[in-house]
XYZ file of C-alpha atoms in Angstrom:
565
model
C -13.642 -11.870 -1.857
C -14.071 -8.307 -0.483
C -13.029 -5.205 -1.948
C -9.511 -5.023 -0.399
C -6.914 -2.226 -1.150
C -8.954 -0.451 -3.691
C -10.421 2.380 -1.237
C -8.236 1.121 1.658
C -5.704 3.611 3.094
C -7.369 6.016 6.252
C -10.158 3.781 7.934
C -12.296 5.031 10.519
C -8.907 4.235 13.081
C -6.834 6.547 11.398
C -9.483 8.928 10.896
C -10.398 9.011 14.670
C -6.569 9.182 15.559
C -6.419 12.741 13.571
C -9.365 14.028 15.545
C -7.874 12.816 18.385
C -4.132 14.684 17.209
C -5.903 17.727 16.392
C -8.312 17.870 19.773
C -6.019 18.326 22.207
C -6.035 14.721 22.857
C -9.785 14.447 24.055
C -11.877 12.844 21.457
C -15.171 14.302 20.458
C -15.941 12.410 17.752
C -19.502 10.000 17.670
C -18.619 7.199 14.969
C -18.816 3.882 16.994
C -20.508 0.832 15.435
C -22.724 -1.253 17.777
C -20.431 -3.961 18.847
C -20.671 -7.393 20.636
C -17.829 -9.616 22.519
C -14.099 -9.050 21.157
C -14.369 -12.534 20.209
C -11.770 -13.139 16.766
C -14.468 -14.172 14.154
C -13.478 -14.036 10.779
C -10.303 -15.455 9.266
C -8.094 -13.630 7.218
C -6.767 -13.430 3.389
C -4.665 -16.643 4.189
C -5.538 -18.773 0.890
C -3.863 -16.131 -0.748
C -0.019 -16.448 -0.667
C 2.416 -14.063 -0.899
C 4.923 -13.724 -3.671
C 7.746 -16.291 -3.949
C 10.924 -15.196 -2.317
C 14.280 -15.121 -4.028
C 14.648 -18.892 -3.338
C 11.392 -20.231 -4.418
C 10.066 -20.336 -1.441
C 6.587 -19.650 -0.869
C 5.078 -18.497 2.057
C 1.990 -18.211 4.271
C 2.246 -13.711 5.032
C -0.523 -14.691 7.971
C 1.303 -17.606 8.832
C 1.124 -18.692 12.663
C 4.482 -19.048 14.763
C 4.309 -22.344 16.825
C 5.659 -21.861 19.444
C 4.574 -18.660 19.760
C 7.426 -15.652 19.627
C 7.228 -12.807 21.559
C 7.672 -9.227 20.396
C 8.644 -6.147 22.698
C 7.150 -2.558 21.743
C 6.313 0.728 22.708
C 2.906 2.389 22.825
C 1.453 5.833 23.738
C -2.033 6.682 25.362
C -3.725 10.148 26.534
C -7.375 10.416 27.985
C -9.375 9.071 24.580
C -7.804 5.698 25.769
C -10.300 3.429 27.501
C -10.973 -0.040 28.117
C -13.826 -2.456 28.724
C -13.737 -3.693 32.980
C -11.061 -6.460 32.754
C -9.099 -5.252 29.520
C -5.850 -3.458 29.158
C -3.408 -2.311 26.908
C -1.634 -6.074 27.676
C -5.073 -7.669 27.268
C -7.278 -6.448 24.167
C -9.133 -7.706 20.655
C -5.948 -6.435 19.095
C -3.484 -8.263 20.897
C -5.956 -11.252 21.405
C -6.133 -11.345 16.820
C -2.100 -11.148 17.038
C -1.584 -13.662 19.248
C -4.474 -16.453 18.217
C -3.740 -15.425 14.203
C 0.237 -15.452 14.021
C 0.982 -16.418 17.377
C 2.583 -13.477 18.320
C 2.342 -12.385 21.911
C 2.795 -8.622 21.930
C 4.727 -7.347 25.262
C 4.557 -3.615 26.091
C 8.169 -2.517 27.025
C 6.738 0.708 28.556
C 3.654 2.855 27.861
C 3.454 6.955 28.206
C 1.365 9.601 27.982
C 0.983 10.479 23.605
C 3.004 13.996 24.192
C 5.959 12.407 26.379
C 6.405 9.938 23.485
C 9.348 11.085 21.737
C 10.964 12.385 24.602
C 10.956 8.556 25.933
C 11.853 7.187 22.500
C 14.754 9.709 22.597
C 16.320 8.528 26.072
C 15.724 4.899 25.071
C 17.513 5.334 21.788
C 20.501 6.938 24.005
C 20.827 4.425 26.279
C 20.765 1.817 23.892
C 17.221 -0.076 25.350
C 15.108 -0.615 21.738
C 11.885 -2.544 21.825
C 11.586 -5.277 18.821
C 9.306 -3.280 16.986
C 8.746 0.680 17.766
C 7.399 3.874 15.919
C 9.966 6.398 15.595
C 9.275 10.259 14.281
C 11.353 11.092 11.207
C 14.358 12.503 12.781
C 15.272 9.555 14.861
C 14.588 7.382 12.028
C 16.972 8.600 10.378
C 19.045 8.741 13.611
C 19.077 5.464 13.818
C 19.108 4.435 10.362
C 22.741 6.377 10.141
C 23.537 4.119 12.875
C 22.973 1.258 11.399
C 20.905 -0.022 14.282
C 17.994 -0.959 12.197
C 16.740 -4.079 10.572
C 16.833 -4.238 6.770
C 13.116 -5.018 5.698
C 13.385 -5.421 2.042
C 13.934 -9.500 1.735
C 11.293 -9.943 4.565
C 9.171 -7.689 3.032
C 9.312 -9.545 -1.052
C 8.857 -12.911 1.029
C 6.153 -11.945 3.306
C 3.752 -8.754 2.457
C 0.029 -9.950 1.360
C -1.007 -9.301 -1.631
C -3.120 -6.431 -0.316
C -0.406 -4.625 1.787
C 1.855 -5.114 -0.582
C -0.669 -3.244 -3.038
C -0.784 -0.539 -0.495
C 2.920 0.364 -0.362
C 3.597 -0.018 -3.868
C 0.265 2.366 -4.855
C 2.562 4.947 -1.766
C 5.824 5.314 -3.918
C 6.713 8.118 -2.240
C 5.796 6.729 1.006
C 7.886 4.266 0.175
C 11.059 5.930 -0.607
C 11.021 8.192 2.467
C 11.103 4.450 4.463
C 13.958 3.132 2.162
C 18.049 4.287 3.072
C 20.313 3.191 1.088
C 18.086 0.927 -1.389
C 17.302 -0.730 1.836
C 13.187 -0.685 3.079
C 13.952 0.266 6.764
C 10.501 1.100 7.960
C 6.371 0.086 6.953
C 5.826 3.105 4.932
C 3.138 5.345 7.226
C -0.119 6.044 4.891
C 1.046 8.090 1.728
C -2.849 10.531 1.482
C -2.371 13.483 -0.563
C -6.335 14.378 -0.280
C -7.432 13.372 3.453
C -5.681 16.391 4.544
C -6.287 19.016 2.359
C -8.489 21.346 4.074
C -12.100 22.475 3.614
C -14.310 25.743 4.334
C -17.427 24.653 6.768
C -19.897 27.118 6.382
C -23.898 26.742 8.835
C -25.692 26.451 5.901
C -29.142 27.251 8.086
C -27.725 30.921 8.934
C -27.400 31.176 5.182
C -30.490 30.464 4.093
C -32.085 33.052 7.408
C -30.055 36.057 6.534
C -30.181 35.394 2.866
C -26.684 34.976 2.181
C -25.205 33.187 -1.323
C -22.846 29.674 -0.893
C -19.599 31.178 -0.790
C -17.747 30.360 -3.858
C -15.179 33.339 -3.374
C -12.995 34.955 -0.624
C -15.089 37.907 -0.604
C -18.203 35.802 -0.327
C -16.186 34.240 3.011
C -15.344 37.733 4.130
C -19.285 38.977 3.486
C -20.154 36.131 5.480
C -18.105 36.355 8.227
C -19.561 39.779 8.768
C -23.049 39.288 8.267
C -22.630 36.087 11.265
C -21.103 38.690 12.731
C -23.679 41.823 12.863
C -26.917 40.127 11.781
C -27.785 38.249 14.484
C -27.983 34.729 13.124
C -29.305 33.032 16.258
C -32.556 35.266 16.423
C -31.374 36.356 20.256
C -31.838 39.977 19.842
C -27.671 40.013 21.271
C -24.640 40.856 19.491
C -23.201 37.624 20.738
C -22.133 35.696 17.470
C -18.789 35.573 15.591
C -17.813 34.820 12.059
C -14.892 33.031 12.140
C -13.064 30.448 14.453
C -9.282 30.465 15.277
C -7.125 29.392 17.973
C -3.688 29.890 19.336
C -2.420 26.753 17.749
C -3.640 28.406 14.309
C -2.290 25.070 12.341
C -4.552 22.098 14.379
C -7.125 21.052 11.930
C -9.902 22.698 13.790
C -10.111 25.324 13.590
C -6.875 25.893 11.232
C -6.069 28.524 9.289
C -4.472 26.892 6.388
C -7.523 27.099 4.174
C -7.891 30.724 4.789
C -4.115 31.555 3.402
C -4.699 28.941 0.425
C -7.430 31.311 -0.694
C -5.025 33.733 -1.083
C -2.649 31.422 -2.690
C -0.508 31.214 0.125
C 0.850 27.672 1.493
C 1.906 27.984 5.101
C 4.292 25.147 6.494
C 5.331 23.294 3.665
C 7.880 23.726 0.470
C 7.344 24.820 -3.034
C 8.653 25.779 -5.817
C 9.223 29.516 -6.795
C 9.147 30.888 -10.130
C 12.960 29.039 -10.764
C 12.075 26.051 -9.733
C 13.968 26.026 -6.814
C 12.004 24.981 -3.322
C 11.079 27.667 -1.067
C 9.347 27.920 2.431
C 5.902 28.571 1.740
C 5.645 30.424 5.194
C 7.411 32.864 4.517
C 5.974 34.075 1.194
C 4.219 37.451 0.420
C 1.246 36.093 0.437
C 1.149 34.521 3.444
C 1.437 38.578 4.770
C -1.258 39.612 2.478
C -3.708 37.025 4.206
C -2.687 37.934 7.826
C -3.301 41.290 7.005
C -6.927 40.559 6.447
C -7.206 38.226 9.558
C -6.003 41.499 11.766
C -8.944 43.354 9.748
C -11.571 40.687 10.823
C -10.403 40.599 14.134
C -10.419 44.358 14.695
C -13.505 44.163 13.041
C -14.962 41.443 16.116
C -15.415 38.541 13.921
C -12.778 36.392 15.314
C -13.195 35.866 18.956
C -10.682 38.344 20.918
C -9.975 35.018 23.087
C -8.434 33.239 20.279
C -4.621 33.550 21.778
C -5.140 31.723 24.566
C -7.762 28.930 23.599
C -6.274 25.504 21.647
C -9.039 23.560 19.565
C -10.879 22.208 22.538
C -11.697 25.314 23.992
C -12.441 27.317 20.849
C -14.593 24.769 19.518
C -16.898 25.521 22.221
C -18.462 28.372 20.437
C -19.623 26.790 17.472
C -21.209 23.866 19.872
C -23.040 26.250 21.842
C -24.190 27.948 18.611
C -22.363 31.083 18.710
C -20.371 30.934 15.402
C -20.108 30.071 11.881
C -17.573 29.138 9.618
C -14.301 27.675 10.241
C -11.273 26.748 7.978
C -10.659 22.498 8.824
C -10.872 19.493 8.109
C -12.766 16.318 6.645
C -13.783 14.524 9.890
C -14.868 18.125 11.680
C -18.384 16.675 11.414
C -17.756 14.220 13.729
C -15.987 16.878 16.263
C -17.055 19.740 16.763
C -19.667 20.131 14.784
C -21.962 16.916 15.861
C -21.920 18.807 19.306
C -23.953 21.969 17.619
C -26.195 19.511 16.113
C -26.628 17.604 18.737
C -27.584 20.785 20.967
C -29.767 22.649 17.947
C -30.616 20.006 15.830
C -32.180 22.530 13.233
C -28.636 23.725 12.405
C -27.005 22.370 9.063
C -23.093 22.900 8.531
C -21.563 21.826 4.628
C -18.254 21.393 3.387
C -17.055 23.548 0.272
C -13.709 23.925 -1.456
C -11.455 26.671 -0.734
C -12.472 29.670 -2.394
C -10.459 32.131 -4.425
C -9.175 35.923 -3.529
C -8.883 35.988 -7.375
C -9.822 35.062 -10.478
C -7.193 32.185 -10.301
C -8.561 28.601 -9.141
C -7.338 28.511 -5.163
C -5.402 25.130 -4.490
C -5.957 23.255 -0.925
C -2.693 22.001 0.127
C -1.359 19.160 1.281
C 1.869 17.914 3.359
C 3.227 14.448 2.902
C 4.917 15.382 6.476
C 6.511 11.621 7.125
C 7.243 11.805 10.431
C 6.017 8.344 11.349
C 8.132 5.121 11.184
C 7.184 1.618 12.304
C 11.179 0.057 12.780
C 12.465 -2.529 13.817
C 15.542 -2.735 15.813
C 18.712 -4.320 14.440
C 19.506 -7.752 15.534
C 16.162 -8.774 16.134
C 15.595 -13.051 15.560
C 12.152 -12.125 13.682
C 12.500 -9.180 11.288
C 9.566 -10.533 9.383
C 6.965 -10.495 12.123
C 6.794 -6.536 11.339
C 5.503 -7.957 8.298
C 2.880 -10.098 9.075
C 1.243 -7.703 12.083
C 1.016 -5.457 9.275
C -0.697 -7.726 7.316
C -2.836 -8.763 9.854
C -3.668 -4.733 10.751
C -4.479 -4.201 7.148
C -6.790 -6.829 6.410
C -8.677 -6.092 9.446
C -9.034 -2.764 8.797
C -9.739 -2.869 4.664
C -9.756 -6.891 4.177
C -11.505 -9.883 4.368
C -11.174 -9.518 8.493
C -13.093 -6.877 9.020
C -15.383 -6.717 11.862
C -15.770 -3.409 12.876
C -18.341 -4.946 16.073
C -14.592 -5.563 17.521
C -12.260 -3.890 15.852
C -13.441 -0.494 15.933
C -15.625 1.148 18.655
C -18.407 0.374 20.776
C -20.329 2.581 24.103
C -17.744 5.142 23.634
C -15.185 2.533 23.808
C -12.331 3.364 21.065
C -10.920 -0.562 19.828
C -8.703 0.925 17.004
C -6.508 2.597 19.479
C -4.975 -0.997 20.547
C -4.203 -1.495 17.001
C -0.779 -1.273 15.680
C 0.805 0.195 12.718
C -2.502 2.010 12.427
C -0.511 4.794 9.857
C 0.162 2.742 7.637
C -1.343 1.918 4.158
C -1.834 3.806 1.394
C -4.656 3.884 -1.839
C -7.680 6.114 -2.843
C -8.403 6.131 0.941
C -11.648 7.334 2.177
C -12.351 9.116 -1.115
C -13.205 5.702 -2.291
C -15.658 4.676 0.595
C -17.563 8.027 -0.124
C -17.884 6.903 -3.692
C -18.629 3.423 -3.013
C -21.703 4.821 -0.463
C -23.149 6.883 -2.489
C -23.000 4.009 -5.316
C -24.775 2.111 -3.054
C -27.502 4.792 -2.272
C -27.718 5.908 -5.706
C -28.265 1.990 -6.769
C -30.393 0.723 -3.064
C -27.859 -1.904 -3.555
C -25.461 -1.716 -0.292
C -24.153 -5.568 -0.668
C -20.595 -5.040 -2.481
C -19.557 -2.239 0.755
C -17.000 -3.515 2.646
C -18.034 -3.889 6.894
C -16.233 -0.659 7.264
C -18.661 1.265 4.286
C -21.404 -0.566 5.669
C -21.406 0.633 8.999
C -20.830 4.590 7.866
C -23.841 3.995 5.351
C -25.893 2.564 7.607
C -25.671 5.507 9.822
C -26.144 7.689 7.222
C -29.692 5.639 6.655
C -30.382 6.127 10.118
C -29.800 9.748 9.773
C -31.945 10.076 7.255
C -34.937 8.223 8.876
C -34.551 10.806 11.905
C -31.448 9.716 13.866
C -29.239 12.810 14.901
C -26.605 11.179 15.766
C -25.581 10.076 12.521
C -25.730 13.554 11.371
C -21.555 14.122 10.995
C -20.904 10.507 9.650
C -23.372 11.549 6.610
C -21.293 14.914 6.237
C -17.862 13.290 6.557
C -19.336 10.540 3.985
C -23.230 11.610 2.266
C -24.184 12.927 -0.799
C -22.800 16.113 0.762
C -19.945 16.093 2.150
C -16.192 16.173 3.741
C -15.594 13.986 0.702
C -17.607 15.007 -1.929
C -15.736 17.814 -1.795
C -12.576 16.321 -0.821
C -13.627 13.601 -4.202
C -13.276 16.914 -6.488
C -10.057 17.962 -5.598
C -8.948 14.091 -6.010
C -10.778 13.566 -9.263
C -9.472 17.419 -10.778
C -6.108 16.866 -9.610
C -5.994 19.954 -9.958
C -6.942 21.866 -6.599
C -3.789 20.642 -4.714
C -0.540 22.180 -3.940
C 1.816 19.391 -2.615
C 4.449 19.963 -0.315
C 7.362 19.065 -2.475
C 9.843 17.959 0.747
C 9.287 14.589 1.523
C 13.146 13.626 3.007
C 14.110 13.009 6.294
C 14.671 16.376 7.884
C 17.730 17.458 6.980
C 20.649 18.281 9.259
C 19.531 21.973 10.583
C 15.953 21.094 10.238
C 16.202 18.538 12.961
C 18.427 21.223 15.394
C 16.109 24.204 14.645
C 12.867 23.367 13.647
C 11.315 24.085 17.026
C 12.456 27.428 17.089
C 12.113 28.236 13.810
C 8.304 26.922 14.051
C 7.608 28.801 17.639
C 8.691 31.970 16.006
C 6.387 31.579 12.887
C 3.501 30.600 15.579
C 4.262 33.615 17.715
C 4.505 36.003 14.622
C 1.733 35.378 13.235
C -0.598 35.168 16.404
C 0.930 38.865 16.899
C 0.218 39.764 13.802
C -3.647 38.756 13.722
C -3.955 40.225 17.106
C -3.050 43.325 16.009
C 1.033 43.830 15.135
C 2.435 45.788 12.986
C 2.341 44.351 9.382
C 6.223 45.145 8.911
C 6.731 42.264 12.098
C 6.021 39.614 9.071
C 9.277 41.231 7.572
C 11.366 40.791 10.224
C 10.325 37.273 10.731
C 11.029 36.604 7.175
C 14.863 37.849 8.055
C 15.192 36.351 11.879
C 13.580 32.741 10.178
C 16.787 32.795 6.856
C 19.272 34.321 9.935
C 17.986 31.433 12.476
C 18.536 28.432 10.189
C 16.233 29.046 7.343
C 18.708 29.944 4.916
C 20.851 26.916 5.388
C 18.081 24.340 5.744
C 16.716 25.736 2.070
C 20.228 24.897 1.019
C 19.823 21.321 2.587
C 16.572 20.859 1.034
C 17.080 22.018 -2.428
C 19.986 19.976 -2.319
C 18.432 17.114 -1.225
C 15.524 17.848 -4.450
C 18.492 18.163 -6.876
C 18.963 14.506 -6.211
C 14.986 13.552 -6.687
């Protein structure tokens, strides 16, 4: 049998569906397997059963309903969305495996655009019109798990879950405990991945090595840098037309993002930690955070940050680096993929590399990372078939990680994006990605690729085809080589000790959910300001208007809620 949950827990779906978040909904990224007919070809895990129930009972988790049931849900779907001539969100490779596996015939109950989602979810929850099975964000789970309007999943769960995604939510405790109310499992825990989102410094590595310029292992190796891209002409154009550092308005995206920036200087935007007392406190509003804007201003005064930034979101910013006019950006694992394949693609002589997050200090900087669970897959209270939850995410697992993998179908093809029909594509948890990096370069370091799962075996394969002259498998070997997204990503996991945790993982609490939005549009505003040239003593004042606005009280709520961790 195939390696199952052991590295199992962001595949290349869940991967592609973070570029896709962080992109302003256009994907960039060039992944895609070569792929043949969405024919269902291999079986899945089924000689394995699951557990015995309470009663004895044992169980098929992939077995097939006959006659076939019918389940209702929701789905949402932007411009990366598209579909072979003839094929449809009602007609798929997702919904064919569903339907031929367990015999369940999904039925869309309505389908919107990814940013109207909630909005929909919120006026069907009103009025009372649930789907079967539907992804909710964390404040109408809980919504509706005070209600009492949702299914209790913890019997069908013991009786049903494969042995491999039951492995998955029991390696996600935490994961698991934001899904459960009561004692009661009310939701498929989404994918509990400390490391996959802790962010990186991406540094062209060719405009090093021409201006004669160290790896940057400190902040003031970053700041150097930043000016040198800035002043030295890097491109060889004879114009002052390069930049040392990317940023746009949405400062928080994952490309470019200026998380890793404050983490240099110890500060942890956006999530909670604990202070000196050991009481939770919101890392946003810390001194530190200040101290790091108050460099950003500098560089931008200074023209290494372009003076555009406020009114360009990731898409548009990213243009720069594609066309070759900047450097270094704070971001993410799968950044090789998007932007950054676009510069390679148009100069293949330039070379990007990931490296950890550097230190203002002496004192070992920590990349952070938010267990923000804010997506539930539900099902709604009442419904005849609790337990088919179960078995689609069986079925969505073991394609994905299992014995079922066939990324040909399942994954992408001509630009063509399968994953995206897939659902309960957040779910699962494990050493993630981390583990396929490992297993890869095993496999190089060995010439022995047999034990890699179909998954592994199609990013290693590119890599080989990089390597034998292939561009275009340039950002899959940085997202997975020798070098790499998660090499780097592999050190924090394998220290433990480069990773500051956000230490909320509830439900929001009561004022979180009423003012979060304008609690986080302030911070977003403030700090934009700030950079873009504000006075210093405006970070003040937002640290009093965010306690006055609702910060005060939802510390309260949250340190009350850790007291009872």
């Amino acid at each position: 049998m195939k390696r199952t949950a052991k590295y199992f827990g962001m595949s290349l779906a869940v991967l592609m569906m973070f570029m896709t978040a962080a992109c302003g909904n256009e994907s960039k990224g060039s992944n895609a397997q070569e792929s043949s007919s969405p024919a269902a070809t291999a079986s899945p895990q089924a000689s394995t059963a699951a557990p015995e129930s309470a009663s004895t009972e044992t169980v098929d988790p992939f077995g097939k309903y006959d006659p076939p049931i019918k389940v209702s849900v929701t789905r949402n779907t932007d411009s990366t969305y598209k579909f072979k001539e003839g094929e449809s969100f009602d007609k798929n490779a997702w919904n064919t495996a569903y339907a031929e596996r367990l015999g369940i015939q999904i039925a869309n109950k309505w389908i919107v655009q990814s940013d109207q989602y909630d909005q929909k979810m919120n006026a069907s929850i009103a009025a009372g019109d649930l789907p079967d099975v539907f992804r909710v964000n964390a404040v109408q789970f809980k919504q509706l798990a005070d209600a009492g309007q949702l299914e209790d999943l913890t019997e069908v769960y013991e009786k049903y879950a494969s042995p491999m995604g039951r492995e998955l939510i029991e390696n996600g405790q935490v994961a698991k405990a934001a899904s459960t109310v009561g004692g009661k499992l009310l939701a498929i825990p989404q994918s509990q991945d400390y490391f996959g989102g802790a962010p990186l410094l991406w540094v062209r590595t060719d405009w090093l090595a021409k201006l004669g310029l160290p790896e940057p292992s400190t902040m003031q190796d970053v700041f150097t840098i930043a000016e040198a891209f800035t002043k030295q002409d890097p491109d060889g154009n004879g114009k002052a037309d390069t930049l040392g550092l990317a940023l746009s308005k949405e400062l928080f995206s994952g490309y470019p993002d200026v998380t890793g920036f404050m983490n240099g200087f110890h500060a942890y935007p956006k999530i909670w930690i604990k202070d000196a007392s050991g009481k939770l406190v919101y890392g946003s509003i810390q001194p530190e955070v200040k101290a790091a804007l108050a460099k950003l201003q500098e560089m931008f005064n200074a023209g290494q940050i372009d003076k555009e930034f406020g009114v360009k979101d990731g898409s548009k910013a990213s243009e720069l680096e594609i066309n070759g006019k900047l450097g270094m950006h704070f971001g993410a694992m799968w950044n090789p993929l998007w932007p950054l394949q676009g510069n390679k693609d148009k100069e293949p002589q330039a070379d990007w590399k990931a490296y950890p997050i550097p230190s203002i200090d002496g004192n070992i900087a920590n990349a952070q990372s938010s267990l923000d669970y804010n997506q539930f897959w539900v099902v709604r209270k009442g419904y005849e078939h609790p337990e088919a939850v179960i078995k689609l995410y069986n079925l969505t697992v073991d394609i994905f990680g299992g014995d079922s993998q066939n990324p040909e179908i399942y994954h992408s093809k001509d630009g063509i994006e399968f994953h995206k029909y897939a659902l309960l594509t957040n779910t699962g948890t494990g050493e993630g990605l981390i583990g396929a990096q490992k297993h890869i370069k095993a496999a190089f370091e060995s010439g022995d690729a047999s034990k890699l799962t179909a998954e592994e075996k199609g990013y290693y394969d590119k890599i080989v085809a990089h390597q034998g002259g292939d561009n275009s498998g340039w950002g899959t070997d940085r997202v997975f080589g020798s070098e790499s997204a998660y090499s780097v990503i592999g050190q924090y996991y394998d220290q433990n000790r480069q990773l500051k945790v956000n230490e909320f993982i509830g439900a929001p609490t009561p004022t979180m959910g009423d003012r979060r939005a304008t609690l986080e549009k302030l911070e977003l505003e403030t700090f934009t300001k700030i950079i873009l040239g504000a006075s210093l003593d405006d970070f003040d004042t937002f640290v009093a208007d965010w306690k006055k606005l609702g910060g005060d009280q939802i510390t309260a709520e949250v340190n009350e809620w850790y007291a009872t961790k």
